[in-house]
XYZ file of C-alpha atoms in Angstrom:
695
model
C -2.769 -19.618 29.373
C -4.992 -17.676 27.000
C -6.738 -14.453 28.164
C -10.416 -14.307 28.281
C -10.647 -12.071 25.197
C -8.514 -14.921 22.807
C -11.593 -16.808 23.574
C -14.146 -14.087 22.430
C -12.291 -13.673 19.573
C -12.208 -17.459 18.636
C -15.908 -17.784 18.885
C -16.286 -14.463 16.828
C -14.225 -15.837 14.221
C -16.239 -19.397 14.262
C 14.592 1.080 6.989
C 16.142 -0.517 4.237
C 14.087 -3.747 3.840
C 16.153 -7.069 3.642
C 16.117 -8.216 0.242
C 14.163 -11.505 -0.564
C 16.175 -14.927 -1.388
C 15.033 -15.573 -4.526
C 16.422 -17.849 -6.779
C 20.146 -18.493 -6.836
C 22.435 -20.916 -8.403
C 23.607 -22.653 -4.673
C 23.296 -26.433 -4.039
C 20.411 -26.749 -2.040
C 20.714 -29.185 0.736
C 17.097 -30.672 0.769
C 13.562 -30.831 -0.994
C 12.304 -28.421 1.773
C 15.187 -25.986 0.685
C 14.468 -25.799 -2.579
C 10.664 -25.171 -2.217
C 11.564 -22.723 0.560
C 13.485 -20.890 -2.308
C 11.125 -21.277 -4.971
C 8.269 -19.993 -2.670
C 9.954 -17.528 -0.389
C 7.378 -14.821 -1.323
C 4.424 -17.251 -0.678
C 5.358 -19.097 2.369
C 8.858 -17.800 3.865
C 9.877 -17.737 7.370
C 9.970 -14.213 8.498
C 13.680 -14.475 8.429
C 15.776 -11.369 8.731
C 18.324 -11.432 5.789
C 19.297 -7.733 6.788
C 21.248 -9.415 9.395
C 23.143 -11.935 7.171
C 24.408 -9.983 4.664
C 25.895 -12.624 2.100
C 22.176 -13.590 1.126
C 22.100 -10.032 -0.733
C 24.092 -10.844 -3.288
C 23.318 -13.894 -5.349
C 19.694 -14.030 -3.957
C 17.711 -10.901 -5.414
C 16.882 -10.192 -9.552
C 16.503 -6.418 -9.140
C 18.430 -3.602 -6.793
C 14.876 -2.556 -5.609
C 13.056 -5.555 -4.001
C 13.056 -6.166 -0.183
C 11.476 -7.610 2.899
C 11.094 -6.086 6.133
C 10.568 -8.583 8.891
C 8.362 -8.555 12.383
C 11.529 -7.208 14.213
C 12.318 -4.199 12.310
C 8.598 -3.168 11.701
C 8.449 -3.267 15.773
C 11.053 -0.419 15.911
C 9.009 1.706 14.032
C 6.859 4.379 15.518
C 3.538 4.255 13.403
C 0.988 6.773 13.083
C -1.234 5.531 10.148
C -1.620 2.134 8.709
C -0.481 3.126 5.471
C 3.128 4.007 6.665
C 3.589 -0.062 6.474
C 4.205 0.557 2.720
C 7.078 3.456 3.831
C 9.533 0.715 4.422
C 9.459 0.378 0.680
C 12.098 3.095 -0.378
C 10.899 6.120 -1.665
C 7.269 5.743 -0.691
C 5.385 8.359 1.415
C 2.046 7.905 2.768
C 0.060 10.529 3.820
C -3.781 11.622 4.735
C -5.745 14.165 2.963
C -9.364 13.509 5.040
C -10.374 12.136 7.898
C -8.298 9.252 9.543
C -10.874 6.351 7.965
C -10.440 6.741 4.638
C -7.503 5.090 2.703
C -4.031 7.046 3.062
C -2.904 8.763 -0.169
C 0.456 7.414 -1.691
C 3.507 8.823 -3.362
C 6.065 6.802 -5.023
C 8.390 6.926 -8.264
C 6.890 10.112 -9.602
C 3.380 9.385 -9.236
C 0.974 10.877 -6.890
C -1.227 7.530 -6.530
C -3.852 9.394 -4.502
C -5.306 6.412 -2.841
C -3.535 3.438 -4.542
C -4.037 3.547 -8.512
C -0.822 2.025 -10.415
C 0.411 0.672 -7.056
C -0.376 -3.093 -6.210
C -0.647 -4.046 -2.423
C -1.726 -7.181 -1.153
C -2.515 -8.849 2.358
C -2.082 -12.222 2.751
C -2.615 -13.145 -0.902
C -5.957 -10.691 -0.898
C -5.514 -7.693 -2.987
C -6.482 -4.340 -1.477
C -6.991 -2.204 -4.264
C -10.739 -1.873 -5.541
C -11.468 -2.056 -9.225
C -14.107 0.667 -10.488
C -14.378 2.009 -6.834
C -16.814 4.578 -5.914
C -13.769 6.868 -4.566
C -11.286 6.087 -7.375
C -9.610 3.483 -9.190
C -7.465 1.241 -7.434
C -8.698 2.688 -3.633
C -6.408 0.902 -1.607
C -7.399 1.068 2.275
C -5.105 -0.456 4.715
C -7.338 0.695 8.026
C -8.201 -3.103 8.498
C -4.516 -4.150 9.225
C -3.745 -4.266 12.702
C 0.204 -3.521 12.388
C 1.218 -5.393 15.041
C 0.075 -8.520 13.344
C 2.033 -8.250 10.198
C 5.099 -10.275 10.312
C 6.674 -9.235 6.553
C 6.203 -6.540 4.032
C 7.698 -7.360 0.927
C 7.839 -4.990 -2.164
C 9.375 -4.976 -5.407
C 9.309 -1.723 -7.663
C 8.206 -1.814 -11.472
C 6.226 -4.194 -13.585
C 8.749 -7.097 -13.276
C 7.064 -10.055 -11.504
C 5.127 -11.803 -13.689
C 2.510 -12.639 -10.861
C 1.407 -8.921 -10.737
C -0.624 -6.618 -12.731
C -1.737 -3.012 -12.026
C 1.667 -2.516 -10.465
C 3.280 -0.101 -12.838
C 4.886 1.724 -10.368
C 5.614 -1.937 -7.963
C 3.838 -4.110 -6.006
C 3.666 -4.496 -1.988
C 2.873 -7.812 0.081
C 1.695 -8.061 3.718
C 2.143 -11.052 5.393
C 0.134 -11.450 8.458
C 1.533 -13.663 11.450
C 1.324 -17.468 11.480
C 2.716 -17.108 15.119
C 3.481 -15.127 17.793
C 6.681 -14.889 19.672
C 4.763 -13.741 22.943
C 1.213 -13.387 23.739
C 0.390 -9.679 24.882
C -2.265 -7.048 26.228
C -1.863 -3.310 25.297
C -3.446 -0.124 26.439
C -2.541 3.142 24.717
C -3.345 6.323 25.553
C -2.310 10.022 24.316
C -2.467 13.525 23.187
C -5.329 14.633 20.632
C -7.631 12.200 22.098
C -6.065 9.115 21.321
C -7.342 6.024 22.864
C -6.487 2.007 22.238
C -6.488 -1.464 23.470
C -5.073 -4.440 21.741
C -4.839 -8.042 22.344
C -2.864 -10.494 20.480
C -2.695 -14.605 21.235
C -1.896 -18.049 19.950
C -3.588 -21.225 20.386
C -3.174 -24.885 19.461
C -6.190 -25.980 17.704
C -6.407 -29.366 16.091
C -3.083 -30.105 14.234
C -2.238 -26.409 13.664
C -2.024 -23.299 15.644
C -4.400 -19.909 15.850
C -3.011 -16.487 15.953
C -5.733 -14.158 16.940
C -5.874 -10.648 17.848
C -8.008 -7.658 17.710
C -8.147 -3.608 18.978
C -10.320 -0.901 19.113
C -9.175 2.666 18.440
C -10.650 5.972 18.927
C -9.111 9.165 17.995
C -9.990 12.947 17.803
C -7.281 14.614 16.419
C -6.433 18.400 16.315
C -9.477 19.759 14.347
C -11.899 21.789 15.809
C -14.544 19.536 15.100
C -12.826 16.105 16.108
C -12.381 13.452 13.698
C -14.102 11.095 16.362
C -12.576 8.221 14.598
C -13.854 4.840 15.967
C -12.146 1.920 14.396
C -12.682 -1.744 15.685
C -10.720 -4.908 14.025
C -10.291 -8.292 14.772
C -8.109 -11.397 12.974
C -7.639 -14.902 13.457
C -5.477 -16.999 11.579
C -5.190 -20.585 11.642
C -2.026 -22.820 10.193
C -0.947 -26.036 10.043
C 1.793 -27.661 8.123
C 5.360 -26.992 6.748
C 7.038 -25.912 4.030
C 6.520 -29.373 2.194
C 2.888 -29.422 3.072
C 0.317 -27.374 4.640
C -2.067 -24.450 4.513
C -4.499 -22.444 6.439
C -7.421 -20.240 6.735
C -8.115 -16.584 8.110
C -10.714 -14.275 9.165
C -10.573 -10.562 9.290
C -13.024 -7.722 10.242
C -12.792 -4.141 10.488
C -15.647 -1.691 11.013
C -14.906 2.472 11.205
C -16.791 5.545 11.067
C -15.191 9.340 11.330
C -15.944 12.694 10.855
C -14.255 14.341 8.074
C -11.532 16.764 7.869
C -10.844 17.410 4.754
C -8.530 19.935 3.056
C -9.094 23.820 3.097
C -8.364 26.657 1.058
C -5.299 28.803 2.388
C -7.852 31.725 2.222
C -9.888 30.477 4.897
C -7.597 30.062 7.736
C -8.331 33.338 8.721
C -11.567 32.537 9.599
C -11.646 29.027 10.437
C -8.236 28.734 11.415
C -5.812 25.762 10.530
C -7.482 23.151 11.809
C -11.210 24.181 11.173
C -13.561 23.032 8.466
C -15.614 24.960 5.748
C -18.197 22.449 5.476
C -19.072 20.722 9.254
C -21.131 18.008 7.630
C -18.173 15.569 6.169
C -17.301 12.073 7.074
C -18.185 8.556 6.416
C -18.247 4.591 7.449
C -16.736 1.495 6.150
C -16.608 -1.879 7.150
C -14.513 -4.953 5.399
C -14.988 -8.717 6.365
C -13.080 -11.279 4.932
C -12.615 -15.153 4.721
C -9.183 -16.322 2.940
C -7.505 -19.886 2.825
C -4.626 -21.416 0.962
C -2.989 -24.892 0.383
C 0.324 -25.682 -0.518
C 1.750 -29.165 -1.468
C 5.243 -30.871 -2.593
C 5.271 -33.309 -5.618
C 8.656 -34.433 -7.060
C 11.163 -31.498 -7.450
C 7.787 -28.856 -7.142
C 5.490 -27.353 -5.249
C 1.797 -26.501 -5.806
C -0.206 -23.896 -4.149
C -4.054 -22.920 -4.593
C -5.664 -20.021 -2.594
C -9.074 -18.132 -2.484
C -10.859 -15.267 -1.037
C -14.020 -13.707 -0.291
C -14.390 -10.445 0.641
C -17.270 -8.148 1.836
C -16.984 -4.284 2.030
C -18.362 -1.014 1.579
C -17.803 2.711 2.182
C -19.887 5.530 2.740
C -18.256 9.105 2.294
C -19.175 12.794 2.501
C -16.913 15.363 0.734
C -16.948 18.913 -0.237
C -14.000 20.169 -2.302
C -15.414 23.515 -4.010
C -17.946 24.257 -0.984
C -20.615 26.989 -2.997
C -18.985 26.864 -6.284
C -21.785 24.943 -8.246
C -24.780 25.247 -5.842
C -24.272 28.877 -4.181
C -27.826 27.888 -2.130
C -27.177 23.963 -1.159
C -23.499 23.856 -1.284
C -21.108 21.239 -3.182
C -21.113 18.453 -0.581
C -21.924 15.133 -2.127
C -22.044 11.496 -1.275
C -19.647 8.738 -2.470
C -20.894 5.068 -2.023
C -19.258 1.564 -2.800
C -20.862 -1.617 -1.815
C -18.934 -4.965 -3.138
C -18.451 -8.549 -3.365
C -14.938 -9.619 -3.971
C -14.322 -13.413 -4.807
C -10.410 -14.815 -6.258
C -9.258 -17.782 -6.715
C -5.499 -18.613 -7.729
C -3.397 -21.656 -8.655
C 0.316 -21.488 -9.238
C 3.013 -24.027 -9.626
C 6.793 -23.751 -8.980
C 9.633 -26.586 -10.081
C 13.433 -27.029 -10.449
C 14.028 -28.272 -13.830
C 17.244 -30.402 -13.912
C 19.933 -30.485 -11.821
C 19.531 -27.844 -8.981
C 23.299 -26.284 -9.531
C 21.973 -25.181 -13.128
C 19.731 -22.805 -11.083
C 16.876 -23.612 -13.713
C 13.250 -22.877 -12.821
C 10.015 -22.507 -13.770
C 6.687 -21.325 -12.317
C 3.422 -20.622 -13.466
C -0.086 -19.788 -12.713
C -3.517 -18.303 -12.898
C -5.451 -15.773 -11.203
C -9.128 -15.172 -10.862
C -10.981 -12.214 -9.571
C -14.665 -11.191 -9.932
C -16.309 -8.186 -8.392
C -20.168 -7.551 -8.184
C -20.269 -3.781 -7.335
C -22.970 -1.252 -6.492
C -21.660 2.247 -6.298
C -23.093 6.033 -6.908
C -22.354 9.530 -6.289
C -25.084 11.768 -4.970
C -25.568 15.389 -4.233
C -26.383 16.155 -0.440
C -26.648 18.973 1.999
C -26.032 17.973 5.610
C -25.738 14.600 4.707
C -29.021 14.309 3.050
C -29.244 13.592 -0.484
C -30.656 15.918 -2.863
C -30.259 14.192 -6.479
C -28.201 11.329 -7.914
C -25.590 12.086 -10.420
C -25.272 8.658 -11.020
C -25.931 5.109 -9.839
C -24.179 2.099 -11.227
C -24.100 -1.527 -10.905
C -20.976 -3.085 -12.406
C -20.037 -6.897 -12.972
C -15.894 -6.887 -13.397
C -14.262 -10.365 -14.085
C -10.134 -10.270 -14.524
C -8.272 -13.303 -15.936
C -4.590 -13.448 -15.406
C -2.313 -15.924 -16.557
C 1.526 -16.269 -16.226
C 4.615 -17.519 -16.538
C 8.295 -17.217 -15.551
C 11.449 -19.096 -16.320
C 14.598 -18.606 -14.079
C 17.822 -19.874 -15.355
C 21.949 -19.676 -14.553
C 22.692 -18.379 -18.317
C 26.754 -18.258 -17.180
C 28.605 -18.634 -13.919
C 28.156 -15.037 -13.769
C 24.665 -14.415 -15.067
C 21.238 -15.309 -13.944
C 17.994 -14.448 -16.297
C 14.551 -14.069 -15.303
C 12.119 -14.377 -18.271
C 8.443 -13.686 -17.569
C 4.849 -13.641 -19.618
C 1.491 -12.281 -18.313
C -1.528 -12.299 -20.037
C -4.594 -10.070 -18.840
C -8.286 -10.275 -19.884
C -10.856 -7.991 -18.154
C -14.771 -8.272 -18.948
C -16.526 -5.330 -17.495
C -20.339 -5.378 -17.713
C -21.975 -1.692 -16.660
C -25.564 -1.168 -15.446
C -26.297 2.613 -15.413
C -28.811 4.417 -13.998
C -28.904 6.559 -17.506
C -28.870 3.732 -20.017
C -26.697 5.266 -22.520
C -23.754 4.925 -20.259
C -24.322 1.155 -19.598
C -22.977 -1.369 -21.500
C -20.139 -3.865 -21.751
C -16.614 -3.957 -22.501
C -13.502 -5.984 -22.238
C -9.770 -5.629 -23.057
C -6.884 -8.134 -23.321
C -3.239 -6.931 -22.702
C 0.048 -9.474 -23.003
C 2.988 -8.376 -20.999
C 6.603 -9.623 -21.076
C 9.099 -8.930 -18.293
C 12.988 -9.812 -18.285
C 15.671 -9.280 -15.871
C 19.225 -10.175 -15.471
C 21.539 -10.282 -12.697
C 25.373 -10.132 -12.936
C 27.766 -11.458 -10.505
C 28.584 -11.692 -7.586
C 31.631 -9.680 -8.451
C 33.387 -9.889 -4.938
C 30.988 -7.906 -2.945
C 28.894 -6.660 -5.353
C 26.034 -7.496 -8.285
C 24.657 -5.391 -11.081
C 20.646 -5.661 -12.195
C 19.103 -4.935 -15.422
C 15.374 -5.042 -15.741
C 12.653 -4.474 -18.407
C 9.189 -5.042 -18.414
C 5.755 -4.086 -20.210
C 2.705 -3.409 -17.200
C -0.725 -1.864 -17.119
C -2.414 0.845 -15.816
C -6.249 -0.021 -15.639
C -9.276 2.523 -15.787
C -12.760 2.215 -14.067
C -15.092 0.078 -16.145
C -17.626 3.311 -16.163
C -15.237 5.167 -17.814
C -15.102 2.385 -20.614
C -18.913 2.461 -21.127
C -19.501 6.270 -20.672
C -21.356 7.981 -23.349
C -22.595 11.266 -21.669
C -21.175 13.386 -18.916
C -23.671 12.539 -15.677
C -22.794 16.139 -14.597
C -23.382 18.316 -17.324
C -25.286 16.099 -20.155
C -22.000 16.412 -22.607
C -20.963 14.156 -25.263
C -18.038 11.612 -23.351
C -15.336 9.638 -24.839
C -14.904 6.174 -23.328
C -11.613 5.078 -22.723
C -9.748 1.406 -22.829
C -9.745 -0.823 -19.694
C -6.357 -1.203 -19.758
C -3.243 1.378 -20.690
C -0.181 0.089 -21.599
C 3.062 0.772 -19.620
C 6.740 -0.040 -20.147
C 9.802 0.333 -17.681
C 13.282 -0.465 -17.302
C 15.543 -0.526 -14.263
C 19.308 -0.789 -14.188
C 20.948 -1.186 -10.768
C 23.576 -2.113 -8.188
C 24.188 -3.997 -4.718
C 27.063 -3.330 -2.799
C 28.148 -4.782 0.935
C 30.697 -3.523 2.692
C 32.427 -5.406 5.052
C 29.131 -7.568 5.921
C 27.684 -4.370 7.720
C 26.983 -1.935 5.086
C 24.469 -2.453 2.183
C 23.729 0.056 -0.612
C 21.489 -0.557 -3.034
C 21.516 2.207 -6.025
C 18.944 1.798 -9.109
C 17.815 3.977 -12.553
C 14.421 3.489 -13.507
C 12.840 4.621 -16.675
C 9.049 4.154 -16.856
C 6.589 5.571 -19.668
C 2.649 5.050 -19.839
C 0.451 5.836 -22.918
C -1.998 7.595 -20.912
C -3.008 8.275 -17.263
C -6.521 8.358 -17.867
C -8.930 7.905 -14.559
C -12.575 7.712 -13.556
C -12.885 10.821 -11.192
C -15.209 9.617 -8.729
C -15.412 13.098 -7.051
C -17.046 14.237 -10.258
C -18.306 11.306 -11.744
C -16.718 11.412 -15.281
C -13.433 10.608 -16.888
C -10.190 12.520 -17.511
C -7.463 12.153 -19.578
C -3.933 13.377 -18.895
C -2.230 11.801 -22.048
C 1.102 10.168 -22.380
C 3.472 10.236 -19.458
C 7.129 9.565 -19.068
C 9.052 9.005 -15.687
C 12.715 8.838 -15.086
C 15.045 8.830 -11.890
C 17.147 7.007 -9.205
C 16.745 4.914 -5.738
C 19.661 4.923 -3.638
C 18.627 2.645 -0.408
C 21.334 2.078 2.564
C 21.181 -0.230 5.377
C 23.970 -0.479 8.303
C 24.059 -2.980 10.912
C 27.338 -2.820 12.950
C 25.751 -4.947 15.757
C 22.814 -6.677 17.128
C 21.535 -3.193 19.021
C 22.228 -0.566 16.348
C 20.698 0.030 13.169
C 20.550 2.769 10.570
C 18.567 2.996 7.105
C 18.527 5.792 4.746
C 16.655 5.813 1.614
C 16.718 8.819 -0.986
C 14.860 9.143 -4.196
C 14.864 11.362 -7.190
C 11.925 11.717 -10.055
C 11.686 13.541 -13.028
C 8.033 13.171 -13.935
C 6.605 14.693 -17.217
C 4.034 14.588 -19.824
C 5.002 14.041 -23.367
C 2.505 16.242 -25.170
C 0.306 18.078 -22.772
C -0.119 22.196 -24.164
C -0.778 23.180 -20.825
C 2.268 22.398 -19.690
C 4.607 19.188 -19.269
C 4.202 18.842 -15.326
C 2.319 16.102 -13.798
C 0.759 17.902 -10.760
C 1.307 16.216 -7.559
C 4.428 14.369 -8.929
C 6.894 13.863 -5.966
C 10.212 14.736 -7.052
C 12.064 14.043 -3.781
C 11.706 11.536 -1.235
C 13.948 11.118 1.811
C 13.716 8.500 4.724
C 15.789 7.589 7.631
C 15.467 5.248 10.407
C 17.618 4.981 13.316
C 17.083 1.873 15.546
C 18.929 1.291 19.409
C 18.464 -1.406 21.642
C 17.329 -5.238 21.439
C 14.140 -7.301 21.851
C 14.147 -6.973 25.550
C 15.421 -3.789 27.739
C 16.008 -0.349 26.768
C 15.300 0.794 23.034
C 14.704 3.519 21.135
C 14.094 4.574 17.433
C 14.029 8.064 15.380
C 12.092 8.064 12.034
C 12.401 11.085 9.586
C 11.061 11.578 6.585
C 10.574 13.933 3.800
C 8.841 14.617 0.857
C 9.702 17.692 -1.601
C 8.011 20.297 -3.417
C 5.829 19.037 -5.982
C 4.055 20.842 -8.863
C 0.350 21.657 -8.448
C -0.207 22.828 -11.984
C 1.052 21.782 -15.704
C 3.177 24.630 -16.128
C 4.977 24.443 -12.513
C 3.367 28.167 -11.780
C 2.191 26.963 -8.053
C 4.060 24.161 -6.063
C 3.287 22.471 -3.322
C 5.173 23.124 -0.185
C 7.941 20.556 1.575
C 6.798 17.935 4.256
C 9.358 17.020 6.764
C 8.258 14.896 9.936
C 10.725 13.569 12.541
C 9.075 10.859 15.166
C 10.526 8.806 17.912
C 10.121 5.984 20.177
C 11.317 4.879 23.420
C 10.638 1.794 25.206
C 11.453 -0.803 27.842
C 10.699 -4.210 28.147
C 11.051 -7.214 30.855
C 13.393 -9.903 29.694
C 10.633 -12.823 30.715
C 7.785 -11.538 29.691
C 5.801 -9.347 32.299
C 5.549 -5.520 31.760
C 6.442 -3.508 28.778
C 6.308 0.256 28.192
C 6.595 2.004 25.280
C 6.556 6.106 24.742
C 6.080 7.062 20.919
C 6.244 11.088 20.197
C 4.955 12.226 16.534
C 6.039 15.303 14.826
C 8.280 15.955 17.742
C 9.614 19.100 15.908
C 6.012 20.460 15.896
C 6.273 21.155 12.378
C 3.425 23.184 10.693
C 3.811 21.299 7.428
C 0.890 20.128 5.143
C -0.107 16.336 4.577
C -1.504 17.149 1.332
C -1.854 20.248 -1.073
C -3.810 20.846 -4.235
C -4.495 23.917 -6.312
C -7.835 24.406 -8.196
C -11.017 27.002 -8.078
C -13.564 26.844 -4.837
C -16.133 29.196 -3.738
C -16.470 30.745 -0.044
C -19.712 32.642 1.342
C -19.465 36.152 -0.478
C -17.159 35.425 -3.235
C -17.312 36.043 -7.110
C -19.411 33.112 -8.526
C -16.365 31.840 -10.631
C -14.732 31.068 -7.367
C -11.095 31.790 -6.279
C -7.902 29.720 -7.509
C -6.221 28.914 -4.209
C -3.876 26.005 -2.558
C -5.765 23.583 -0.528
C -4.244 21.537 1.825
C -4.707 19.282 4.797
C -2.310 20.227 7.828
C -0.540 17.722 9.250
C -1.419 16.974 12.948
C 0.715 18.762 15.431
C 3.140 17.556 18.214
C 1.588 14.350 19.972
C 2.777 11.622 23.008
C 1.449 8.393 23.286
C 2.048 5.963 26.027
C 1.937 2.516 25.531
C 1.435 -0.145 28.700
C 1.639 -3.743 27.614
C 1.682 -7.269 29.384
C 3.335 -10.166 27.711
C 3.381 -13.707 28.390
């Protein structure tokens, strides 16, 4: 029987992941089988392929694409929502400020900041925000309730013709269409953590409605508590089957918090490890969305249309240099971003000729329009003193793509893709010289080959062009808004080229090993610096590296995933040095799972982010990050009570979530400031206990 909270939500609404089952040369047994193969990334049924090892071989088109299902996600202790993306090998999510901001991401030698060059989607809606007040590609996953996620699907590199702005790769989260069971859960823990969560499923008309909501409070270890308050709700109605159906999803999110930004190392003697230099930092954000999709089958084909409307805003107060620029009022500033994002997509997938030939093609169009108002203001104690810049931006993105998959020979499959991107932006700036219009167009070819299977192994080779995108304000800028000096505009779209070589091996249908080597080159990493209100050029960059992902499933109660990646990231021609500040070199992750769905279960997760250059000549490097988390739980077999205990930072390491090196000034220091390592500490050991009731 639905709980009362479920009815309220209805009214309010009005580790090594398993690899995706892409096209293969196997003879399908029905049109529905063909459709499921064609649109696996769109309407898959949350299958756990990792328990069926033979589906790895003859299915994927690269060694670095995969999928994690609901059961595997449930085994992981998750400290922050961005860690859902860590199921992709070689990706780390950290935080450099209060818990209400987007996480900071690292992968493939990138410091993505809050999401640049890493495409993230939730139920077909883009998470990355273009021309954002805090930075291009801002990807805040705070609106996602982790327990409501059914699958996390990833693909490294720019090889999927559907994707743009994904030089390092893309990650798609799919929300649950159904729930194994309904539940309510209460969580309390150290560092002032409290949470209540409810989820239920109803029959509504000809479909099913899944609803969920939670409220979170978290203070953290900070001398001035984060006082994070987050409320989220989701309602997803779906109907039909793989041949014909659709759905509508409503999501809501509100959060506000005090900011625990990074502090200079030299300040710890005065304010301590968990203190703040400026006590007036923090922010608030909200996101509301309505999305829908419809798919239908034709004669050996399937069409899908989808659309979304997203309303979101962010108000953020920061201070990274303290008294360097203004010795009286300080360097605090406010960033604001208020926008509507509207989008539409259509795609068609079809089998050509006899299914045994493995000849399939797909094509589609995606439209996205952002109506943006954002700005940057100098503030003191959260009161505005002056306007650095204020802008209204209309940005339209159009993408058309085509992809053909063919069985070229008995042991060779090929996928050929082509994508055309066009961006048009109109900037209405407070300073008229910084306004105007800009547009850019890019054509991006992609190709991938799979060789095999050879016994229990398959080889892969991929090459593709991708895009690095820039803020529209950087494309129309003429005058630096901070010092009024002349500024050079940058292109909206910058080219990227990437190649992957890989192999996947299956040993005794229990151990799966995937190894890949990659090369990635960007013409420039020009970005709009939201913290300063201007643009900054980095020049051409080149990355190469290796990624190893292993999965071991000897039985139904034991799982072990171990991933390792190494990247060499360099500037091609930079006088100050060839190191890219913040580029992650070594990333290691291990996940051990014990137990079944009911009864006793446990998990251990360990992640490691190696030292990184903080300046171009590598004279200053960050420290390493190592984190061990654990989960122990028990669940009744036929509904009823469930208990979980999560332990974060089990070894109580005093590491840093993030480190930067730059000049700042504290009270009494020289007017030119002091160069120092600025860090945001990881939270100390904490225990969270969850009591749940399932029915």
